[in-house]
Coordinates of C-alpha atoms and ligand atoms in Angstrom, one line a residue:
M22 CA 236.5 77.7 20.8
K23 CA 238.8 75.0 21.4
A24 CA 241.4 74.7 24.4
I25 CA 242.9 72.7 26.4
T26 CA 241.9 72.2 30.3
Y27 CA 242.0 71.0 33.9
S28 CA 240.0 71.2 36.5
T29 CA 241.7 69.8 40.0
Y30 CA 245.0 70.3 40.9
G31 CA 247.6 67.2 39.9
T32 CA 251.3 66.0 39.2
V33 CA 249.2 64.6 35.8
P34 CA 246.4 66.7 35.3
D35 CA 243.9 65.8 33.1
L36 CA 244.6 67.9 30.0
S37 CA 241.3 67.5 28.0
L38 CA 241.0 69.3 24.7
V39 CA 237.5 70.7 24.7
E40 CA 235.1 73.3 23.2
V41 CA 234.7 77.1 25.5
P42 CA 232.9 80.4 25.3
E43 CA 235.4 82.8 23.3
P44 CA 237.0 84.9 25.8
K45 CA 235.3 88.7 26.3
V46 CA 237.0 91.6 25.4
G47 CA 237.1 94.4 27.5
P48 CA 238.8 97.9 27.8
G49 CA 243.2 97.4 27.3
E50 CA 242.7 94.4 26.2
V51 CA 242.8 92.5 22.6
L52 CA 241.9 89.1 21.8
V53 CA 244.2 87.2 19.7
R54 CA 244.3 84.3 17.8
V55 CA 246.3 82.1 18.7
K56 CA 249.2 80.5 16.3
A57 CA 251.2 79.2 19.1
A58 CA 251.1 79.0 22.6
G59 CA 254.6 78.5 24.4
V60 CA 255.4 76.2 27.5
N61 CA 257.2 76.8 30.3
P62 CA 257.8 74.6 33.7
V63 CA 255.2 76.9 35.0
D64 CA 252.5 75.7 33.2
W65 CA 253.0 72.1 35.3
K66 CA 253.7 73.6 37.5
L67 CA 251.1 76.1 38.0
A68 CA 248.8 72.3 37.2
A69 CA 250.1 70.3 40.6
G70 CA 249.6 72.9 43.0
Y71 CA 253.0 74.0 43.8
L72 CA 252.0 77.5 43.5
D73 CA 248.2 77.4 45.2
P74 CA 249.4 79.7 48.2
I75 CA 250.5 83.1 46.4
L76 CA 248.3 82.2 42.8
E77 CA 244.5 82.5 42.8
V78 CA 243.0 79.9 40.6
R79 CA 239.8 79.4 38.9
Y80 CA 238.3 76.0 37.4
P81 CA 238.2 75.1 34.8
V82 CA 240.9 75.7 34.0
I83 CA 243.2 77.2 30.1
P84 CA 246.9 77.0 31.1
G85 CA 249.5 79.0 29.3
W86 CA 251.3 82.1 29.8
D87 CA 253.0 82.4 26.7
V88 CA 251.1 83.7 23.2
A89 CA 251.8 84.4 19.5
G90 CA 249.0 85.4 17.7
V91 CA 247.1 87.9 15.1
V92 CA 245.3 90.7 16.9
E93 CA 241.2 89.5 15.5
A94 CA 239.7 92.5 18.0
V95 CA 240.2 95.4 20.2
G96 CA 238.9 95.9 22.8
P97 CA 236.6 99.6 24.1
D98 CA 238.9 102.3 24.1
T99 CA 241.9 100.3 23.0
F100 CA 244.8 101.8 20.6
D101 CA 247.3 99.9 21.3
H102 CA 247.6 97.5 18.5
A103 CA 244.7 97.4 15.7
V104 CA 243.2 94.2 14.2
G105 CA 245.7 92.4 12.2
D106 CA 248.7 93.4 13.9
E107 CA 251.4 90.5 14.6
V108 CA 252.0 90.0 18.8
Y109 CA 253.4 88.5 21.4
G110 CA 253.1 88.7 24.9
Y111 CA 253.8 86.8 28.3
V112 CA 249.7 87.3 29.1
R113 CA 249.7 86.9 33.3
K114 CA 246.9 88.3 34.3
E115 CA 245.3 89.3 37.7
W116 CA 244.7 85.5 39.1
V117 CA 244.5 81.7 36.2
E118 CA 241.9 81.2 34.5
L119 CA 241.6 82.3 30.9
G120 CA 245.4 80.9 29.7
T121 CA 246.5 81.0 26.0
Y122 CA 246.6 76.7 25.0
A123 CA 243.6 78.5 23.2
E124 CA 242.6 79.0 20.0
L125 CA 241.8 83.0 21.5
V126 CA 242.9 84.7 24.0
S127 CA 241.4 87.8 25.6
A128 CA 244.7 89.5 26.0
P129 CA 245.7 93.3 28.3
V130 CA 248.0 95.3 25.6
R131 CA 250.5 95.8 28.9
T132 CA 251.9 91.8 28.3
L133 CA 252.2 92.5 24.6
A134 CA 254.3 93.7 22.1
R135 CA 254.8 93.4 18.4
K136 CA 256.0 90.0 17.4
P137 CA 259.6 89.6 15.6
R138 CA 259.5 89.9 12.0
E139 CA 262.0 87.6 11.5
L140 CA 261.2 85.2 13.7
T141 CA 258.2 82.2 13.1
F142 CA 255.1 82.8 15.5
E143 CA 256.8 79.0 17.3
Q144 CA 259.4 80.7 18.0
A145 CA 257.9 83.8 19.1
A146 CA 255.8 82.0 21.5
G147 CA 258.9 80.8 22.7
I148 CA 260.5 84.3 24.0
P149 CA 257.8 86.2 26.1
L150 CA 257.9 84.7 30.0
A151 CA 261.7 83.2 29.5
G152 CA 263.0 85.5 27.6
L153 CA 261.4 88.4 29.9
T154 CA 262.7 87.0 33.3
A155 CA 266.5 86.5 31.8
Y156 CA 266.2 90.6 30.9
Q157 CA 264.7 91.5 34.0
S158 CA 267.2 89.5 35.8
L159 CA 270.3 90.6 33.9
T160 CA 268.9 94.1 34.5
R161 CA 268.4 93.5 38.5
V162 CA 271.5 93.1 39.1
G163 CA 273.0 96.4 37.1
L164 CA 275.4 94.5 34.4
R165 CA 276.5 97.0 32.2
S166 CA 278.5 96.3 28.9
G167 CA 282.1 95.0 29.9
E168 CA 281.2 93.3 32.8
S169 CA 281.1 89.6 33.1
V170 CA 278.4 87.1 34.2
V171 CA 277.6 83.1 35.1
I172 CA 274.5 81.7 33.9
H173 CA 274.1 78.4 35.7
S174 CA 271.9 76.3 33.4
A175 CA 272.5 77.9 30.6
A176 CA 271.0 75.9 27.6
G177 CA 266.9 75.8 28.8
G178 CA 265.2 78.2 28.0
T179 CA 265.8 81.0 30.4
G180 CA 269.4 80.2 30.0
S181 CA 269.2 80.2 25.7
F182 CA 267.7 84.0 25.7
G183 CA 270.2 85.1 28.8
V184 CA 273.1 83.9 27.0
Q185 CA 271.8 86.0 24.0
I186 CA 270.8 89.1 25.5
A187 CA 273.8 89.0 27.7
V188 CA 276.1 88.6 24.7
A189 CA 274.4 91.6 23.3
L190 CA 274.6 93.9 26.3
G191 CA 278.6 93.4 25.8
L192 CA 278.8 91.1 28.5
R193 CA 281.3 88.4 28.6
V194 CA 279.1 84.7 29.3
I195 CA 280.0 82.0 31.3
G196 CA 277.1 79.5 31.0
T197 CA 277.1 76.4 32.3
A198 CA 275.4 73.1 31.5
G199 CA 276.0 69.4 30.6
A200 CA 278.3 68.8 28.0
H201 CA 275.5 68.3 25.8
N202 CA 275.4 71.6 25.4
H203 CA 278.5 73.0 24.7
D204 CA 279.3 73.7 21.8
Y205 CA 275.5 74.9 21.7
L206 CA 276.2 77.1 24.6
R207 CA 279.3 78.5 22.2
S208 CA 277.7 79.2 19.5
L209 CA 275.0 81.3 21.6
G210 CA 278.3 83.2 22.6
A211 CA 278.7 82.0 25.9
E212 CA 281.9 80.0 27.1
P213 CA 281.1 76.8 28.3
V214 CA 281.5 74.7 31.9
L215 CA 280.3 72.1 33.1
Y216 CA 277.4 72.2 36.5
G217 CA 278.2 69.7 39.6
E218 CA 281.0 68.8 41.7
G219 CA 283.9 71.1 41.0
M220 CA 282.2 73.8 38.9
A221 CA 282.9 76.5 40.9
E222 CA 286.6 75.6 41.1
R223 CA 286.4 75.6 37.0
I224 CA 285.0 79.0 36.7
R225 CA 287.4 80.3 38.6
E226 CA 289.9 78.9 36.2
L227 CA 288.3 80.5 33.5
A228 CA 287.8 83.7 35.7
P229 CA 290.0 83.9 38.3
E230 CA 289.8 87.8 39.0
G231 CA 285.6 86.6 39.9
V232 CA 283.2 87.7 37.8
D233 CA 280.5 90.7 38.3
A234 CA 277.4 89.2 38.8
A235 CA 275.7 85.4 38.4
L236 CA 272.3 84.2 38.1
D237 CA 270.3 80.8 39.2
F238 CA 268.1 79.7 36.3
H239 CA 268.1 76.3 38.1
G240 CA 267.3 76.2 41.9
D241 CA 269.1 73.4 43.2
G242 CA 271.4 74.9 45.8
V243 CA 274.1 77.2 44.2
V244 CA 273.2 80.2 45.6
E245 CA 276.1 80.5 47.9
I246 CA 278.2 79.0 45.0
L247 CA 277.4 81.9 42.6
Q248 CA 278.1 84.1 46.1
S249 CA 281.5 83.4 45.9
L250 CA 282.8 83.7 43.0
V251 CA 281.4 87.4 42.9
R252 CA 282.7 90.7 43.5
Q253 CA 279.6 91.4 45.2
R254 CA 277.7 89.5 46.8
D255 CA 274.2 91.1 46.1
R256 CA 275.0 91.0 42.4
V257 CA 274.0 87.5 42.1
V258 CA 270.4 86.7 41.0
S259 CA 267.7 83.2 41.6
I260 CA 265.0 82.6 39.4
A261 CA 263.8 78.8 41.3
D262 CA 265.4 79.1 45.1
Y263 CA 263.1 80.3 47.7
E264 CA 265.8 81.1 49.9
A265 CA 267.7 83.3 47.4
A266 CA 266.5 86.2 49.6
A267 CA 267.3 85.0 52.9
K268 CA 270.4 84.2 51.7
G269 CA 271.3 88.0 51.0
A270 CA 270.7 87.1 46.8
H271 CA 267.2 88.6 44.9
Q272 CA 264.5 86.4 44.4
L273 CA 263.2 87.4 40.6
W274 CA 259.3 87.2 39.5
V275 CA 259.1 87.4 36.0
R276 CA 256.7 90.8 35.2
P277 CA 255.2 91.5 32.6
D278 CA 256.2 94.6 30.4
S279 CA 255.7 95.5 26.9
A280 CA 259.2 97.6 27.1
D281 CA 260.6 95.2 28.7
L282 CA 259.2 92.6 25.4
A283 CA 259.3 95.7 22.8
F284 CA 263.3 95.2 23.8
L285 CA 263.6 91.5 23.3
T286 CA 261.5 92.4 19.5
E287 CA 264.7 94.4 19.2
L288 CA 266.8 92.1 19.3
A289 CA 264.9 89.6 17.4
D290 CA 264.5 92.6 14.4
T291 CA 268.4 92.5 14.3
G292 CA 269.5 89.1 14.1
R293 CA 270.6 88.7 18.0
L294 CA 268.0 86.9 19.4
T295 CA 266.9 83.5 18.0
V296 CA 264.9 80.6 19.6
N297 CA 265.8 77.2 19.2
V298 CA 262.4 75.6 19.2
E299 CA 263.2 72.0 20.7
H300 CA 259.8 70.9 20.3
A301 CA 256.7 72.2 17.9
L302 CA 253.5 70.1 18.8
P303 CA 250.1 70.0 18.4
L304 CA 247.5 72.2 21.0
R305 CA 246.4 68.6 21.9
D306 CA 249.2 67.4 22.4
A307 CA 249.6 68.9 25.8
A308 CA 249.9 66.5 28.1
K309 CA 253.2 65.4 26.0
A310 CA 254.4 68.7 25.9
W311 CA 254.6 68.6 29.6
E312 CA 256.2 65.4 30.1
L313 CA 259.1 66.7 27.9
S314 CA 259.5 69.6 29.7
A315 CA 259.5 68.1 32.7
S316 CA 262.0 65.8 32.1
G317 CA 264.2 68.7 32.5
R318 CA 266.4 68.2 29.4
T319 CA 264.7 71.0 27.1
R320 CA 267.1 72.9 25.0
G321 CA 265.7 75.7 24.3
K322 CA 262.0 75.8 24.4
I323 CA 258.8 73.7 23.9
V324 CA 256.1 74.8 21.6
L325 CA 251.9 74.3 21.3
T326 CA 250.9 75.2 17.5
V327 CA 247.3 75.9 17.4
Ligands
NAP25 N1 260.9 83.0 39.2 C1 260.5 83.2 37.8 O1 259.5 84.1 37.8 C2 260.8 82.7 36.3 C3 260.6 82.9 35.5 C4 260.8 81.6 34.4 C5 261.3 80.1 35.1 N2 261.0 79.7 36.4 C6 262.1 78.2 36.6 O2 263.4 78.4 36.8 C7 263.6 77.3 36.5 C8 264.7 76.9 34.6 O3 263.3 77.8 33.9 P1 263.3 77.2 32.6 O4 262.1 78.1 31.7 O5 264.7 77.8 32.0 O6 263.6 75.5 32.6 P2 263.9 74.6 31.2 O7 263.3 75.4 29.8 O8 263.2 73.4 31.1 O9 265.4 74.0 31.9 C9 266.0 73.1 31.1 C10 267.3 73.2 30.8 O10 268.1 72.8 32.4 C11 269.0 72.4 32.2 N3 269.4 71.8 34.2 C12 269.0 70.3 34.5 N4 269.4 69.4 35.6 C13 270.4 70.3 35.3 C14 271.3 71.1 37.3 N5 271.2 70.2 37.4 N6 272.3 71.4 36.8 C15 272.0 73.3 35.6 N7 271.0 73.2 34.5 C16 270.7 71.9 34.6 C17 268.9 71.3 31.3 O11 270.5 72.0 30.7 P3 271.1 69.7 30.0 O12 270.7 69.1 29.7 O13 272.9 71.4 30.4 O14 271.8 69.8 31.8 C18 268.3 72.1 30.1 O15 268.8 72.3 29.1 C19 262.4 76.4 35.9 O16 262.2 76.0 37.5 C20 261.4 77.4 36.2 O17 260.1 77.1 37.3 C21 261.7 81.0 37.6

């Protein structure tokens, strides 16, 4: 099969489309014929070596953790999905090696759920990692219907899902973004606020009584600012500030979870979650996709089509 691979760490790694052996499919796994692979900032951060202290990497690496596709084979004693099922998932395994930027990926069933019916494979491939991050961040701080939340960096992959899921859960959402994204945030159901100098004051004007929780989806040292806006300091989550726990906030690392992903399927099936695919590029253009992702300007998601 064809796959994108790299064989050393590097900020601009050599991403080649090469012929590699088809993956084996073990007990508790299914072989997925990849229709689309989602691109996440962690893909190029991993390739640059930034996660070397915590993640085991075996070369050559096929990058990518997000997939949408069709089950082509099932492993021994595996009943969760059948051949022909349309699935999607955040296929993070025990170590980094056989990812989703490929024609086939072998996926543990614990990482998969049924693909949302109303979404294309490209849209579905954009959901798992970022959608699960957003949902698990909301549940980590125990948000309930009627409460309010600030989402910092609300127009990116994680932010776009955070806004939609929070709205679906009955929350009031204040989302930060550049001015060019404010109409987009309104279309998702958030009240937009410009980030940068004066952000806290602008949020206080909208919510003088404070907010119930805040989610940092950017990691540029805003945790303390968010803590000053919430009524309870421990109801702040950051996914990108590695000092967040030391500051008394929750530092979240998204986990593959079929039940959480099935919840996102249900939101999509009932029209409450969609995906703005800003760029859909062919698999061979993975390097271009990483350049676009690293620019930090993605509205919604970038995906690779296979
Ligand atoms: N810990 C975890 O489990 C986990 C999971 C997922 C992601 N992450 C990390 O979280 C971060 C966000 O991920 P993502 O997938 O959402 O990224 P993304 O889709 O690339 O985010 C792009 C968004 O960032 C916004 N942005 C750029 N500069 C900003 C600033 N100074 N302040 C606020 N927003 C800004 C942009 O909005 P504007 O154009 O409006 O500025 C753009 O819409 C990344 O660092 C990623 O590695 C961590």
